[in-house]
Amino acid sequence: MSAPADAAALVGTWRTLDWTIEYPDGRVTRPFGAEPDGRLIYAPDGGLSALIVGAGRAPLPPGNPRETAPAARAALFDSCLAYAGTWRVEAGHVRHEVAVSLNPVLIGTVQWREPELRGDRLDLVAREALPDGGERVHRIAWRRVGS
């Protein structure tokens, strides 16, 4: 099934398998490395929570994290995507309405995802317009937890 007509097919907890970004020139990158980890929770009441972290993140030293060097804290920010809000299926797409986020620029935005569901694997595709008129395509692959 490439675009679930029924939102119930998406309800549950999903674990990150991969995140790729394809550019117009054919180049493919992995913003959080070859083995990102994360969870996506689609609650039946419309609640949403998404968290993805990069592989091999260096821990902060013991003590108060606010006293850690800014570069170390920035590295953690750069290797994490986290937001929560509400979701629904609309016209074959998944609509994420962001209420809170690690990155404040996402708060109040709507993030559209094209779902591709095959068994216990869910790919969410997001298209991002580039300033030159092209687009890059994000594909985040998930596997249903418990499968």
PDB file of C-alpha atoms in Angstrom:
ATOM      1  CA  MET A   1       0.000   0.000   0.000  1.00  0.00           C
ATOM      2  CA  SER A   2       1.637   3.283  -0.967  1.00  0.00           C
ATOM      3  CA  ALA A   3      -0.833   5.806   0.466  1.00  0.00           C
ATOM      4  CA  PRO A   4      -2.935   4.451   3.307  1.00  0.00           C
ATOM      5  CA  ALA A   5      -6.536   5.539   2.890  1.00  0.00           C
ATOM      6  CA  ASP A   6      -7.111   4.682   6.542  1.00  0.00           C
ATOM      7  CA  ALA A   7      -5.118   6.493   9.218  1.00  0.00           C
ATOM      8  CA  ALA A   8      -5.556   3.440  11.464  1.00  0.00           C
ATOM      9  CA  ALA A   9      -2.870   1.692   9.385  1.00  0.00           C
ATOM     10  CA  LEU A  10      -0.315   4.196  10.705  1.00  0.00           C
ATOM     11  CA  VAL A  11      -1.270   4.203  14.384  1.00  0.00           C
ATOM     12  CA  GLY A  12       1.490   2.843  16.573  1.00  0.00           C
ATOM     13  CA  THR A  13       5.165   3.208  17.341  1.00  0.00           C
ATOM     14  CA  TRP A  14       7.799   3.116  14.603  1.00  0.00           C
ATOM     15  CA  ARG A  15      11.612   2.852  14.837  1.00  0.00           C
ATOM     16  CA  THR A  16      13.949   4.675  12.451  1.00  0.00           C
ATOM     17  CA  LEU A  17      15.757   2.532   9.879  1.00  0.00           C
ATOM     18  CA  ASP A  18      17.296   5.160   7.606  1.00  0.00           C
ATOM     19  CA  TRP A  19      17.094   8.788   6.487  1.00  0.00           C
ATOM     20  CA  THR A  20      18.315   9.765   3.051  1.00  0.00           C
ATOM     21  CA  ILE A  21      18.203  13.031   1.149  1.00  0.00           C
ATOM     22  CA  GLU A  22      18.329  12.912  -2.650  1.00  0.00           C
ATOM     23  CA  TYR A  23      19.436  16.023  -4.527  1.00  0.00           C
ATOM     24  CA  PRO A  24      18.535  17.023  -8.100  1.00  0.00           C
ATOM     25  CA  ASP A  25      22.040  16.051  -9.293  1.00  0.00           C
ATOM     26  CA  GLY A  26      21.486  12.461  -8.038  1.00  0.00           C
ATOM     27  CA  ARG A  27      23.681  12.837  -4.961  1.00  0.00           C
ATOM     28  CA  VAL A  28      22.350  11.076  -1.832  1.00  0.00           C
ATOM     29  CA  THR A  29      23.294  12.002   1.730  1.00  0.00           C
ATOM     30  CA  ARG A  30      22.443  10.616   5.154  1.00  0.00           C
ATOM     31  CA  PRO A  31      22.138  13.595   7.533  1.00  0.00           C
ATOM     32  CA  PHE A  32      22.389  11.444  10.673  1.00  0.00           C
ATOM     33  CA  GLY A  33      24.765   8.794   9.373  1.00  0.00           C
ATOM     34  CA  ALA A  34      24.256   5.206   8.277  1.00  0.00           C
ATOM     35  CA  GLU A  35      22.492   4.062  11.447  1.00  0.00           C
ATOM     36  CA  PRO A  36      20.243   6.745  12.909  1.00  0.00           C
ATOM     37  CA  ASP A  37      17.913   5.822  15.751  1.00  0.00           C
ATOM     38  CA  GLY A  38      14.578   7.244  16.688  1.00  0.00           C
ATOM     39  CA  ARG A  39      10.906   6.750  17.300  1.00  0.00           C
ATOM     40  CA  LEU A  40       7.777   8.027  15.633  1.00  0.00           C
ATOM     41  CA  ILE A  41       4.537   7.649  17.548  1.00  0.00           C
ATOM     42  CA  TYR A  42       1.191   8.111  15.836  1.00  0.00           C
ATOM     43  CA  ALA A  43      -1.407   7.999  18.629  1.00  0.00           C
ATOM     44  CA  PRO A  44      -5.017   7.082  17.843  1.00  0.00           C
ATOM     45  CA  ASP A  45      -6.197  10.388  19.352  1.00  0.00           C
ATOM     46  CA  GLY A  46      -4.134  12.370  16.806  1.00  0.00           C
ATOM     47  CA  GLY A  47      -1.098  12.940  18.998  1.00  0.00           C
ATOM     48  CA  LEU A  48       2.329  12.781  17.385  1.00  0.00           C
ATOM     49  CA  SER A  49       5.868  12.498  18.704  1.00  0.00           C
ATOM     50  CA  ALA A  50       8.964  12.238  16.489  1.00  0.00           C
ATOM     51  CA  LEU A  51      12.591  11.898  17.541  1.00  0.00           C
ATOM     52  CA  ILE A  52      15.607  10.948  15.414  1.00  0.00           C
ATOM     53  CA  VAL A  53      19.230  11.025  16.565  1.00  0.00           C
ATOM     54  CA  GLY A  54      22.440  10.398  14.706  1.00  0.00           C
ATOM     55  CA  ALA A  55      24.578   7.348  15.218  1.00  0.00           C
ATOM     56  CA  GLY A  56      27.602   7.606  17.478  1.00  0.00           C
ATOM     57  CA  ARG A  57      26.668  10.778  19.307  1.00  0.00           C
ATOM     58  CA  ALA A  58      29.330  11.742  21.839  1.00  0.00           C
ATOM     59  CA  PRO A  59      27.966  12.040  25.367  1.00  0.00           C
ATOM     60  CA  LEU A  60      28.395  15.243  27.317  1.00  0.00           C
ATOM     61  CA  PRO A  61      30.853  15.129  30.193  1.00  0.00           C
ATOM     62  CA  PRO A  62      29.446  14.526  33.689  1.00  0.00           C
ATOM     63  CA  GLY A  63      27.987  17.504  35.449  1.00  0.00           C
ATOM     64  CA  ASN A  64      25.635  20.273  34.482  1.00  0.00           C
ATOM     65  CA  PRO A  65      25.057  20.178  30.698  1.00  0.00           C
ATOM     66  CA  ARG A  66      24.559  23.956  30.680  1.00  0.00           C
ATOM     67  CA  GLU A  67      28.199  24.311  31.735  1.00  0.00           C
ATOM     68  CA  THR A  68      29.461  22.192  28.824  1.00  0.00           C
ATOM     69  CA  ALA A  69      31.320  23.920  25.999  1.00  0.00           C
ATOM     70  CA  PRO A  70      28.921  25.437  23.424  1.00  0.00           C
ATOM     71  CA  ALA A  71      30.507  23.421  20.586  1.00  0.00           C
ATOM     72  CA  ALA A  72      29.680  20.120  22.319  1.00  0.00           C
ATOM     73  CA  ARG A  73      26.082  21.204  22.928  1.00  0.00           C
ATOM     74  CA  ALA A  74      25.771  22.422  19.332  1.00  0.00           C
ATOM     75  CA  ALA A  75      26.953  19.027  18.059  1.00  0.00           C
ATOM     76  CA  LEU A  76      24.114  17.348  19.963  1.00  0.00           C
ATOM     77  CA  PHE A  77      21.604  19.826  18.510  1.00  0.00           C
ATOM     78  CA  ASP A  78      22.928  19.145  14.997  1.00  0.00           C
ATOM     79  CA  SER A  79      22.450  15.393  15.421  1.00  0.00           C
ATOM     80  CA  CYS A  80      18.866  15.433  16.693  1.00  0.00           C
ATOM     81  CA  LEU A  81      15.455  16.120  15.207  1.00  0.00           C
ATOM     82  CA  ALA A  82      12.634  16.222  17.742  1.00  0.00           C
ATOM     83  CA  TYR A  83       9.098  17.523  17.581  1.00  0.00           C
ATOM     84  CA  ALA A  84       5.588  16.756  18.768  1.00  0.00           C
ATOM     85  CA  GLY A  85       2.112  17.879  17.910  1.00  0.00           C
ATOM     86  CA  THR A  86      -0.811  16.380  16.046  1.00  0.00           C
ATOM     87  CA  TRP A  87      -1.239  14.364  12.878  1.00  0.00           C
ATOM     88  CA  ARG A  88      -3.871  13.241  10.427  1.00  0.00           C
ATOM     89  CA  VAL A  89      -4.138  11.741   6.951  1.00  0.00           C
ATOM     90  CA  GLU A  90      -5.336  14.284   4.415  1.00  0.00           C
ATOM     91  CA  ALA A  91      -5.655  13.694   0.659  1.00  0.00           C
ATOM     92  CA  GLY A  92      -3.326  10.667   0.816  1.00  0.00           C
ATOM     93  CA  HIS A  93      -0.624  12.568   2.721  1.00  0.00           C
ATOM     94  CA  VAL A  94       0.229  12.684   6.412  1.00  0.00           C
ATOM     95  CA  ARG A  95      -0.033  16.134   7.935  1.00  0.00           C
ATOM     96  CA  HIS A  96       2.187  16.830  10.966  1.00  0.00           C
ATOM     97  CA  GLU A  97       1.218  20.009  12.837  1.00  0.00           C
ATOM     98  CA  VAL A  98       4.224  20.920  14.977  1.00  0.00           C
ATOM     99  CA  ALA A  99       3.389  22.287  18.448  1.00  0.00           C
ATOM    100  CA  VAL A 100       6.784  21.899  20.172  1.00  0.00           C
ATOM    101  CA  SER A 101      10.238  21.249  18.762  1.00  0.00           C
ATOM    102  CA  LEU A 102      13.914  21.160  19.628  1.00  0.00           C
ATOM    103  CA  ASN A 103      14.282  23.569  16.696  1.00  0.00           C
ATOM    104  CA  PRO A 104      11.956  26.549  17.295  1.00  0.00           C
ATOM    105  CA  VAL A 105      11.719  27.324  13.576  1.00  0.00           C
ATOM    106  CA  LEU A 106       9.458  24.257  13.185  1.00  0.00           C
ATOM    107  CA  ILE A 107       6.929  25.349  15.824  1.00  0.00           C
ATOM    108  CA  GLY A 108       3.616  26.249  14.221  1.00  0.00           C
ATOM    109  CA  THR A 109       4.514  24.706  10.864  1.00  0.00           C
ATOM    110  CA  VAL A 110       2.787  21.936   8.962  1.00  0.00           C
ATOM    111  CA  GLN A 111       5.110  19.191   7.759  1.00  0.00           C
ATOM    112  CA  TRP A 112       3.669  17.131   4.882  1.00  0.00           C
ATOM    113  CA  ARG A 113       4.736  13.520   4.400  1.00  0.00           C
ATOM    114  CA  GLU A 114       3.941  11.137   1.545  1.00  0.00           C
ATOM    115  CA  PRO A 115       3.429   7.719   3.172  1.00  0.00           C
ATOM    116  CA  GLU A 116       4.509   4.458   1.552  1.00  0.00           C
ATOM    117  CA  LEU A 117       3.396   1.534   3.717  1.00  0.00           C
ATOM    118  CA  ARG A 118       4.506  -2.010   2.907  1.00  0.00           C
ATOM    119  CA  GLY A 119       3.862  -4.520   5.671  1.00  0.00           C
ATOM    120  CA  ASP A 120       5.721  -3.385   8.793  1.00  0.00           C
ATOM    121  CA  ARG A 121       7.806  -0.788   6.894  1.00  0.00           C
ATOM    122  CA  LEU A 122       6.739   2.823   6.516  1.00  0.00           C
ATOM    123  CA  ASP A 123       8.596   5.287   4.327  1.00  0.00           C
ATOM    124  CA  LEU A 124       7.734   8.953   4.806  1.00  0.00           C
ATOM    125  CA  VAL A 125       8.767  11.164   1.905  1.00  0.00           C
ATOM    126  CA  ALA A 126       9.081  14.932   2.221  1.00  0.00           C
ATOM    127  CA  ARG A 127       9.811  17.253  -0.676  1.00  0.00           C
ATOM    128  CA  GLU A 128      11.791  20.401   0.035  1.00  0.00           C
ATOM    129  CA  ALA A 129      11.972  23.253  -2.474  1.00  0.00           C
ATOM    130  CA  LEU A 130      15.452  24.625  -3.090  1.00  0.00           C
ATOM    131  CA  PRO A 131      16.205  28.305  -3.779  1.00  0.00           C
ATOM    132  CA  ASP A 132      17.227  27.508  -7.384  1.00  0.00           C
ATOM    133  CA  GLY A 133      13.803  26.020  -8.168  1.00  0.00           C
ATOM    134  CA  GLY A 134      14.782  22.368  -7.764  1.00  0.00           C
ATOM    135  CA  GLU A 135      13.862  20.133  -4.872  1.00  0.00           C
ATOM    136  CA  ARG A 136      15.522  17.682  -2.594  1.00  0.00           C
ATOM    137  CA  VAL A 137      13.675  14.603  -1.399  1.00  0.00           C
ATOM    138  CA  HIS A 138      13.891  13.340   2.173  1.00  0.00           C
ATOM    139  CA  ARG A 139      13.003   9.670   2.722  1.00  0.00           C
ATOM    140  CA  ILE A 140      12.802   8.437   6.285  1.00  0.00           C
ATOM    141  CA  ALA A 141      12.294   4.692   6.636  1.00  0.00           C
ATOM    142  CA  TRP A 142      10.620   3.251   9.724  1.00  0.00           C
ATOM    143  CA  ARG A 143       9.778  -0.245  10.982  1.00  0.00           C
ATOM    144  CA  ARG A 144       6.815  -0.871  13.256  1.00  0.00           C
ATOM    145  CA  VAL A 145       8.023  -1.616  16.789  1.00  0.00           C
ATOM    146  CA  GLY A 146       7.268  -5.190  17.748  1.00  0.00           C
ATOM    147  CA  SER A 147       7.607  -6.482  14.174  1.00  0.00           C
TER     148      SER A 147
END
